[in-house]
Short mmCIF file of C-alpha atoms and ligand atoms in Angstrom, two decimals:
data_model
loop_
_atom_site.label_atom_id
_atom_site.label_comp_id
_atom_site.label_asym_id
_atom_site.label_seq_id
_atom_site.Cartn_x
_atom_site.Cartn_y
_atom_site.Cartn_z
CA MET F 618 84.64 118.30 76.62
CA PHE F 619 87.30 117.49 74.09
CA ILE F 620 90.60 116.08 75.36
CA GLU F 621 93.81 116.02 73.35
CA LYS F 622 97.04 114.47 74.50
CA SER F 623 100.30 116.09 73.43
CA LYS F 624 102.28 114.21 70.78
CA TYR F 625 105.25 113.84 73.14
CA THR F 626 104.50 112.85 76.71
CA GLY F 627 105.57 110.30 79.27
CA PHE F 628 108.89 108.66 80.10
CA CYS F 629 111.81 109.76 77.97
CA SER F 630 114.26 107.07 76.87
CA GLY F 631 116.74 107.96 79.65
CA VAL F 632 114.23 107.70 82.46
CA LYS F 633 112.68 104.58 80.97
CA ALA F 634 116.08 102.90 80.80
CA ALA F 635 116.85 103.77 84.43
CA VAL F 636 113.50 102.47 85.70
CA ASN F 637 113.86 99.30 83.61
CA LYS F 638 117.35 98.70 84.98
CA ALA F 639 116.09 99.06 88.55
CA GLN F 640 113.19 96.70 87.86
CA GLU F 641 115.47 94.09 86.32
CA ILE F 642 117.87 94.14 89.27
CA LEU F 643 115.03 93.97 91.76
CA LYS F 644 113.75 90.80 90.11
CA GLU F 645 116.95 89.07 91.17
CA GLU F 646 117.90 91.02 94.27
CA LYS F 647 115.98 92.18 97.27
CA LYS F 648 117.81 95.44 97.75
CA LEU F 649 119.13 98.14 95.47
CA TYR F 650 120.35 101.61 96.39
CA SER F 651 119.61 104.62 94.21
CA LEU F 652 121.78 107.66 94.73
CA GLY F 653 119.01 110.27 94.80
CA GLU F 654 115.43 109.80 93.63
CA ILE F 655 115.56 107.58 90.55
CA ILE F 656 112.69 109.52 89.01
CA HIS F 657 110.73 112.58 90.16
CA ASN F 658 107.50 110.73 90.53
CA LYS F 659 106.24 109.66 93.92
CA ASP F 660 103.98 106.86 92.66
CA VAL F 661 106.79 105.19 90.71
CA VAL F 662 109.29 105.65 93.56
CA ASP F 663 106.82 104.12 96.04
CA GLU F 664 106.18 101.20 93.73
CA LEU F 665 109.92 100.47 93.32
CA GLY F 666 110.39 101.02 97.06
CA LYS F 667 108.03 98.13 97.73
CA LYS F 668 110.29 95.92 95.62
CA GLY F 669 113.43 96.90 97.53
CA LEU F 670 114.72 100.16 96.04
CA ILE F 671 116.21 102.37 98.73
CA ILE F 672 116.80 106.03 97.93
CA ILE F 673 119.94 107.38 99.58
CA ASN F 674 121.59 110.77 99.42
CA ASP F 675 125.14 109.71 100.26
CA ILE F 676 127.33 106.81 99.28
CA PRO F 677 126.37 103.94 101.62
CA GLU F 678 128.71 102.99 104.43
CA LYS F 679 128.04 99.28 104.00
CA ASN F 680 128.67 97.42 100.76
CA ASP F 681 125.52 95.33 101.08
CA ALA F 682 123.78 96.09 97.77
CA LYS F 683 124.39 97.46 94.30
CA LEU F 684 124.17 101.19 93.75
CA LEU F 685 122.22 102.69 90.86
CA ILE F 686 123.29 106.02 89.37
CA ARG F 687 120.12 107.63 88.04
CA SER F 688 119.71 109.21 84.59
CA HIS F 689 120.89 112.64 85.88
CA GLY F 690 124.37 111.17 86.38
CA VAL F 691 126.94 112.17 89.01
CA GLY F 692 130.36 113.77 89.05
CA LYS F 693 133.57 111.85 88.34
CA ASP F 694 134.66 112.31 91.97
CA ILE F 695 131.53 110.51 93.20
CA ILE F 696 132.11 107.57 90.83
CA GLU F 697 135.67 107.28 92.14
CA LYS F 698 134.52 107.32 95.77
CA ILE F 699 131.97 104.57 95.08
CA MET F 700 134.58 102.45 93.31
CA LYS F 701 136.99 102.82 96.20
CA LYS F 702 134.37 101.20 98.41
CA ASN F 703 134.09 98.29 95.96
CA ILE F 704 130.38 98.89 95.57
CA THR F 705 128.95 97.60 92.30
CA ILE F 706 127.66 100.49 90.22
CA ILE F 707 124.61 100.17 88.00
CA ASP F 708 125.16 103.15 85.78
CA ALA F 709 121.86 104.46 84.43
CA THR F 710 123.24 107.89 83.49
CA CYS F 711 121.40 108.93 80.34
CA VAL F 712 123.64 108.76 77.25
CA LYS F 713 122.82 112.39 76.49
CA VAL F 714 124.01 113.46 79.93
CA LYS F 715 127.14 111.34 79.50
CA LYS F 716 127.85 113.23 76.30
CA ILE F 717 127.87 116.51 78.29
CA HIS F 718 130.25 114.98 80.84
CA LYS F 719 132.60 114.12 78.00
CA ILE F 720 132.39 117.59 76.44
CA VAL F 721 133.13 119.49 79.65
CA GLU F 722 135.89 117.08 80.66
CA GLU F 723 137.66 117.46 77.30
CA TYR F 724 137.28 121.23 77.09
CA CYS F 725 138.43 121.59 80.67
CA ILE F 726 141.58 119.56 79.93
CA ASN F 727 142.20 121.83 76.93
CA GLY F 728 142.18 124.96 79.07
CA TYR F 729 138.63 126.22 78.48
CA ASP F 730 136.49 127.74 81.21
CA ILE F 731 133.09 126.07 81.38
CA ILE F 732 129.70 127.79 81.52
CA ILE F 733 126.67 125.64 82.29
CA VAL F 734 123.24 127.00 81.48
CA GLY F 735 120.92 125.42 84.01
CA ASP F 736 119.64 125.29 87.54
CA LYS F 737 122.58 125.38 89.96
CA ASN F 738 120.79 123.11 92.41
CA HIS F 739 119.70 120.52 89.89
CA PRO F 740 121.48 117.14 90.33
CA GLU F 741 122.24 116.88 86.62
CA VAL F 742 124.03 120.25 86.74
CA LEU F 743 125.91 119.25 89.88
CA GLY F 744 126.94 116.04 88.12
CA ILE F 745 128.22 117.97 85.06
CA LEU F 746 130.17 120.23 87.41
CA GLY F 747 131.89 117.13 88.76
CA TRP F 748 133.38 116.42 85.31
CA CYS F 749 135.13 119.80 85.07
CA ASN F 750 136.89 119.75 88.44
CA ASN F 751 133.89 121.41 90.10
CA LYS F 752 134.86 124.67 88.41
CA ALA F 753 132.25 126.25 86.14
CA SER F 754 129.97 129.26 86.02
CA ILE F 755 126.30 128.33 86.19
CA ILE F 756 123.67 130.71 84.84
CA GLU F 757 119.99 130.36 84.12
CA SER F 758 118.86 133.76 82.83
CA ILE F 759 119.94 136.70 80.71
CA ASP F 760 120.31 138.74 83.94
CA GLU F 761 122.73 136.20 85.32
CA LEU F 762 124.62 136.28 82.04
CA HIS F 763 125.00 140.04 82.33
CA ASN F 764 126.42 139.63 85.85
CA LEU F 765 128.95 137.07 84.66
CA LYS F 766 132.51 138.37 84.59
CA ILE F 767 133.92 137.10 81.31
CA ASP F 768 137.63 137.45 80.67
CA THR F 769 138.00 138.05 76.92
CA SER F 770 141.54 136.68 76.95
CA LYS F 771 140.20 133.24 77.95
CA LYS F 772 138.46 130.49 75.97
CA TYR F 773 134.99 129.38 77.04
CA CYS F 774 132.79 126.36 76.42
CA LEU F 775 129.07 126.63 77.09
CA VAL F 776 126.73 123.66 77.58
CA SER F 777 123.18 123.34 78.79
CA GLN F 778 121.25 121.21 81.24
CA THR F 779 119.35 118.70 79.06
CA THR F 780 115.95 119.85 80.24
CA PHE F 781 116.56 123.57 80.09
CA ASN F 782 114.02 125.97 78.55
CA THR F 783 114.87 126.10 74.83
CA GLU F 784 113.80 129.74 74.36
CA VAL F 785 115.92 131.03 77.25
CA PHE F 786 118.90 128.97 76.07
CA LYS F 787 118.57 130.47 72.60
CA LYS F 788 118.54 134.00 73.99
CA ILE F 789 121.52 133.33 76.24
CA SER F 790 123.60 131.73 73.51
CA GLU F 791 122.76 134.45 70.97
CA THR F 792 123.69 137.21 73.40
CA ILE F 793 126.91 135.60 74.56
CA SER F 794 128.18 134.70 71.09
CA LYS F 795 127.54 138.26 69.85
CA ASN F 796 129.64 139.76 72.64
CA TYR F 797 132.29 137.07 73.05
CA PRO F 798 133.27 135.32 69.85
CA ASN F 799 135.81 133.27 71.77
CA ILE F 800 133.18 130.87 72.98
CA THR F 801 132.22 127.39 71.83
CA ILE F 802 128.54 126.68 72.33
CA HIS F 803 127.12 123.17 72.59
CA ASN F 804 123.37 123.05 72.58
CA THR F 805 122.99 119.99 74.78
CA ILE F 806 119.28 120.35 75.38
CA CYS F 807 117.84 116.90 74.80
CA ASP F 808 115.71 116.43 71.64
CA ALA F 809 113.08 114.75 73.77
CA THR F 810 112.83 117.94 75.84
CA GLN F 811 112.70 120.16 72.79
CA LYS F 812 110.01 118.08 71.09
CA ARG F 813 108.01 117.82 74.31
CA GLN F 814 108.16 121.59 74.89
CA ASP F 815 107.25 122.47 71.28
CA ALA F 816 104.34 120.04 71.20
CA CYS F 817 103.12 121.28 74.59
CA VAL F 818 103.14 124.95 73.50
CA GLU F 819 101.41 124.09 70.23
CA LEU F 820 98.68 122.22 72.07
CA ALA F 821 98.38 124.96 74.71
CA SER F 822 97.80 127.57 72.00
CA LYS F 823 94.59 125.80 70.91
CA SER F 824 93.31 124.63 74.31
CA ASP F 825 91.04 126.32 76.87
CA VAL F 826 92.64 124.41 79.73
CA MET F 827 96.06 122.76 79.83
CA ILE F 828 96.87 120.00 82.30
CA ILE F 829 100.57 119.34 82.81
CA ILE F 830 101.19 116.09 84.69
CA GLY F 831 104.37 115.43 86.63
CA GLY F 832 106.09 115.52 90.00
CA LYS F 833 106.05 118.91 91.74
CA ASN F 834 109.84 118.75 91.97
CA SER F 835 110.39 117.71 88.37
CA SER F 836 112.32 120.45 86.62
CA ASN F 837 111.22 119.56 83.09
CA THR F 838 107.55 119.44 84.15
CA LYS F 839 107.86 122.87 85.76
CA LYS F 840 109.30 124.22 82.53
CA LEU F 841 106.44 122.76 80.49
CA TYR F 842 104.05 124.44 82.91
CA GLU F 843 105.76 127.85 82.57
CA MET F 844 105.84 127.65 78.78
CA SER F 845 102.23 126.51 78.51
CA LYS F 846 101.01 129.17 80.96
CA LYS F 847 102.34 131.88 78.65
CA VAL F 848 99.96 130.81 75.88
CA CYS F 849 97.12 129.31 77.90
CA THR F 850 96.33 131.11 81.18
CA ASN F 851 94.35 128.17 82.49
CA THR F 852 97.36 125.87 82.76
CA PHE F 853 97.56 123.57 85.78
CA HIS F 854 100.45 121.47 87.04
CA ILE F 855 99.08 118.31 88.66
CA GLU F 856 100.69 115.13 89.98
CA ASN F 857 97.79 112.77 89.37
CA TYR F 858 94.05 112.52 88.72
CA LYS F 859 93.21 113.73 92.23
CA GLU F 860 94.28 117.24 91.28
CA ILE F 861 92.26 117.61 88.05
CA PRO F 862 91.02 121.25 88.03
CA TYR F 863 87.34 120.31 87.81
CA LYS F 864 85.97 123.79 88.19
CA TYR F 865 87.65 125.00 85.01
CA ILE F 866 86.26 122.18 82.90
CA ASP F 867 82.80 121.74 81.49
CA LYS F 868 81.20 120.02 78.51
CA ASN F 869 82.52 122.53 76.01
CA THR F 870 86.08 122.87 77.29
CA LYS F 871 88.98 121.93 75.05
CA VAL F 872 91.48 120.28 77.39
CA GLY F 873 95.11 119.70 76.42
CA VAL F 874 97.22 117.19 78.34
CA SER F 875 100.99 117.11 78.47
CA ALA F 876 103.40 115.45 80.88
CA GLY F 877 106.99 115.59 82.03
CA ALA F 878 109.66 112.99 81.32
CA SER F 879 109.17 111.26 84.68
CA THR F 880 105.46 110.67 84.28
CA PRO F 881 104.55 107.06 83.49
CA ASP F 882 101.91 106.35 80.86
CA TRP F 883 99.51 104.87 83.38
CA ILE F 884 99.28 108.14 85.32
CA ILE F 885 98.60 110.06 82.08
CA GLU F 886 95.95 107.55 81.02
CA GLU F 887 94.38 107.75 84.46
CA VAL F 888 94.07 111.54 84.23
CA ILE F 889 92.58 111.31 80.73
CA LYS F 890 90.17 108.59 81.76
CA MET F 891 89.04 110.48 84.83
CA SER F 892 88.63 113.69 82.83
CA GLU F 893 86.55 111.83 80.25
CA ASN F 894 84.36 110.56 83.05
CA LEU F 895 83.55 114.19 83.84
CA ASN F 896 81.52 114.27 80.63
CA GLU F 897 79.33 111.49 81.98
CA ILE F 898 79.06 113.17 85.36
CA ASN F 899 78.11 116.44 83.70
CA ASP F 900 75.33 114.65 81.84
CA MET F 901 74.11 112.89 84.97
CA ASN F 902 74.19 115.99 87.11
CA GLU F 903 73.20 118.75 84.73
CA ASN F 904 70.66 120.04 87.22
CA GLN F 905 72.31 119.07 90.46
CA ASN F 906 74.18 121.35 92.80
CA GLY F 907 77.58 120.63 94.27
CA THR F 908 81.18 121.05 93.24
CA MET F 909 82.56 118.92 90.47
CA HIS F 910 84.72 117.13 92.99
CA GLU F 911 81.71 116.22 95.14
CA LEU F 912 79.80 115.08 92.10
CA PHE F 913 82.79 113.06 91.04
CA GLU F 914 83.10 111.43 94.40
CA SER F 915 79.41 110.55 94.35
CA TYR F 916 79.56 109.24 90.79
CA GLY F 917 77.62 106.01 91.05
CA GLY F 918 78.83 105.66 94.64
CA VAL F 919 81.82 103.77 93.33
CA SER F 920 85.39 103.73 94.43
CA TYR F 921 88.29 104.37 92.08
CA ILE F 922 90.80 101.64 91.36
CA ARG F 923 93.84 101.22 89.23
CA THR F 924 96.16 98.49 88.01
CA GLY F 925 98.29 97.08 90.83
CA ASP F 926 95.88 98.08 93.61
CA ILE F 927 95.18 95.47 96.25
CA ILE F 928 91.46 95.53 96.91
CA LYS F 929 88.85 93.68 98.94
CA GLY F 930 85.49 92.57 97.57
CA THR F 931 82.60 90.22 98.16
CA VAL F 932 82.16 87.02 96.18
CA ILE F 933 78.96 87.27 94.10
CA SER F 934 79.13 83.90 92.36
CA VAL F 935 81.53 80.99 91.92
CA SER F 936 81.84 78.46 89.13
CA PRO F 937 84.50 75.71 88.96
CA ASP F 938 86.60 78.00 86.74
CA ALA F 939 86.00 81.58 87.89
CA ILE F 940 84.91 83.80 90.74
CA SER F 941 82.89 86.97 90.24
CA VAL F 942 83.54 89.64 92.87
CA ASN F 943 81.69 92.84 93.81
CA ILE F 944 84.51 95.34 94.25
CA ASN F 945 82.36 98.46 94.69
CA TYR F 946 83.35 99.63 91.22
CA LYS F 947 81.34 100.20 88.06
CA SER F 948 82.28 96.70 86.82
CA ASP F 949 82.68 93.47 88.78
CA GLY F 950 86.02 91.78 89.29
CA ILE F 951 86.84 88.33 87.93
CA ILE F 952 89.37 85.81 89.27
CA THR F 953 89.96 82.83 87.00
CA ARG F 954 91.06 79.45 88.38
CA ASP F 955 94.58 80.01 87.07
CA GLU F 956 94.81 83.30 88.94
CA TYR F 957 93.39 81.97 92.18
CA SER F 958 96.42 80.09 93.46
CA PHE F 959 99.80 78.59 92.59
CA ALA F 960 98.43 75.34 93.97
CA GLN F 961 96.30 73.14 91.71
CA VAL F 962 92.63 73.90 92.43
CA PRO F 963 90.47 71.63 90.24
CA ASP F 964 87.16 73.24 91.27
CA LEU F 965 86.86 76.74 92.76
CA THR F 966 83.41 76.01 94.26
CA GLU F 967 85.16 73.68 96.70
CA VAL F 968 87.34 76.42 98.16
CA VAL F 969 85.34 79.66 97.81
CA LYS F 970 81.77 80.44 98.87
CA GLU F 971 79.33 83.18 97.83
CA GLY F 972 79.21 86.13 100.23
CA GLU F 973 82.79 85.55 101.37
CA GLU F 974 85.18 88.50 101.53
CA ILE F 975 88.16 88.09 99.20
CA GLU F 976 91.34 90.06 98.68
CA ALA F 977 93.02 90.34 95.28
CA GLN F 978 95.21 92.51 93.11
CA VAL F 979 94.00 94.41 90.03
CA VAL F 980 95.71 93.16 86.85
CA LYS F 981 93.66 94.99 84.21
CA LEU F 982 90.76 97.44 84.46
CA SER F 983 88.75 95.80 81.72
CA ASP F 984 88.82 92.48 79.85
CA GLN F 985 86.91 91.85 76.60
CA ASP F 986 83.68 91.51 78.60
CA GLY F 987 84.26 94.66 80.65
CA ASN F 988 85.25 92.84 83.87
CA VAL F 989 88.08 93.98 86.10
CA VAL F 990 90.74 91.25 85.91
CA LEU F 991 92.01 90.22 89.37
CA THR F 992 94.63 87.85 90.71
CA ARG F 993 95.36 86.33 94.10
CA LYS F 994 98.66 84.77 93.06
CA SER F 995 100.75 87.87 93.74
CA LEU F 996 99.36 88.08 97.29
CA GLU F 997 99.94 84.38 97.80
CA GLU F 998 103.51 84.77 96.56
CA LYS F 999 104.22 87.59 99.04
CA LYS F 1000 102.89 85.47 101.89
CA VAL F 1001 104.87 82.42 100.77
CA TRP F 1002 108.08 84.44 100.65
CA SER F 1003 107.56 85.85 104.11
CA ASP F 1004 106.89 82.29 105.37
CA ILE F 1005 110.11 81.13 103.72
CA GLU F 1006 112.02 84.05 105.27
CA LYS F 1007 110.67 82.94 108.63
CA LEU F 1008 111.81 79.34 108.03
CA LYS F 1009 115.26 80.67 107.27
CA GLU F 1010 115.35 82.87 110.37
CA ASP F 1011 114.26 79.91 112.52
CA GLY F 1012 116.82 77.61 110.88
CA ALA F 1013 113.89 75.27 110.22
CA ILE F 1014 114.24 71.84 108.60
CA VAL F 1015 111.67 71.21 105.87
CA ASP F 1016 110.65 68.03 104.06
CA ILE F 1017 110.44 68.34 100.31
CA SER F 1018 109.87 65.97 97.42
CA ILE F 1019 112.55 66.01 94.74
CA ILE F 1020 111.08 67.03 91.40
CA GLU F 1021 114.18 67.24 89.28
CA ALA F 1022 117.93 66.54 89.24
CA SER F 1023 120.69 67.89 87.07
CA GLN F 1024 124.49 67.77 87.11
CA TYR F 1025 124.39 70.88 89.32
CA GLY F 1026 122.12 69.60 92.07
CA ILE F 1027 118.58 68.62 93.00
CA TYR F 1028 115.36 70.61 92.97
CA GLY F 1029 112.19 70.55 95.00
CA LYS F 1030 109.40 72.89 96.09
CA VAL F 1031 109.06 74.63 99.43
CA ASN F 1032 105.56 76.07 99.88
CA GLY F 1033 105.16 75.97 96.09
CA ILE F 1034 108.43 77.85 95.39
CA LYS F 1035 111.16 75.99 93.55
CA GLY F 1036 114.20 75.35 95.73
CA TYR F 1037 117.63 73.98 94.94
CA ILE F 1038 120.26 71.95 96.78
CA PRO F 1039 123.64 72.44 95.10
CA ARG F 1040 125.55 69.26 94.26
CA ASN F 1041 128.15 69.84 96.99
CA GLN F 1042 125.47 70.26 99.67
CA ILE F 1043 123.62 67.02 99.00
CA SER F 1044 125.78 64.85 101.21
CA VAL F 1045 128.93 64.87 103.31
CA LYS F 1046 130.17 62.30 100.83
CA ARG F 1047 132.11 64.05 98.10
CA ASP F 1048 130.99 64.07 94.48
CA VAL F 1049 127.56 62.52 94.84
CA ASP F 1050 125.75 62.05 91.54
CA PRO F 1051 122.56 64.10 91.91
CA SER F 1052 120.57 61.76 89.67
FE1 F3S H 1452 118.03 111.72 78.85
FE2 F3S H 1452 116.66 113.50 77.56
FE3 F3S H 1452 115.52 112.02 79.31
S1 F3S H 1452 118.63 113.74 78.45
S2 F3S H 1452 117.07 111.51 80.81
S3 F3S H 1452 116.43 111.32 77.38
S4 F3S H 1452 115.13 114.13 78.98
#
């Protein structure tokens, strides 16, 4: 099998910026609201959810966390409502969507009627609507254009949803401008979308099977699927490697891979890697019966893992500096002394024994020697934080050794985590010198 990845896949700049913003905030804060799904990808949403991102569909009643506006943006009225509640807004509206807000707002003020080409239920379209007083005609096909009652005495401004199908937009704008010269057309389809769609169709035209990766509710992924299907009948829309259409792929198949704007690189790489593995399975099982999926599952009797997974394994050997772990995968896992604990462990053989079960998190699927790189520090950190939370809930008093002092206060460690006593909390006496 020959696999080719489309030239333009993965997160677009707008989605990437929104996810990065959320990640940055969640480093500092334990809770962050997102008005609507930050990205149409379940794996990414789940991952951010573990860090404290809460998806909400309405403005929160309580002002107990910041509120992120996703790349689709929202209407002006929504922004105003949020501000009235004094909730801090983290605005991750994509700049290209903001540009559309500005266009419709200005044209609306200047007496134009607005036409939006897009999906009337899509949040981006609803957001645009909110910048032209919630008054606009929304169409998504030539048929809908024909049903539109246009008043030739009026002025119109037409914009598009950023992820709209470029071919359909072209047809709509050509038809409308022929019949109604009194219209100003702004092609606001995002370049990233255009490039992604063109590259996908080009790849589809030379592939036997096309795999389009992305959330089932991602509008731009669905469009890639529709466009690819027109040139390659065997086009499949999948969310992750579990849905690879095995039965359409054999050793001689040319497989093209494209992905929507909400699909992170690691999911794309995972699909490619798993598809490549099919070559090996084909070789191993040339004469065996069974579906590709069954063969895949039985491939070496191994489990499948990916970066970030928390897995359990059995210690095969221990040296003072590293632990080798059988993780029921094609390669063994390795935990170095540095990755074993935040605490100083001079010799790992004193704390870990062969045959012991050990839990760790996958950092990298392969180091230079082919081992799976594991860490226990992230698990230890989670446990330490929940212990500290408990101390706080109990109002516990803890003994610490001071490790540092500055003009602002004194510092020490609680269960290995650096803590801080502000200068004015050191003593009832005022203005104590921390040093
Ligand atoms: Fe923005 Fe284009 Fe992505 S509009 S959110 S960069 S698809």
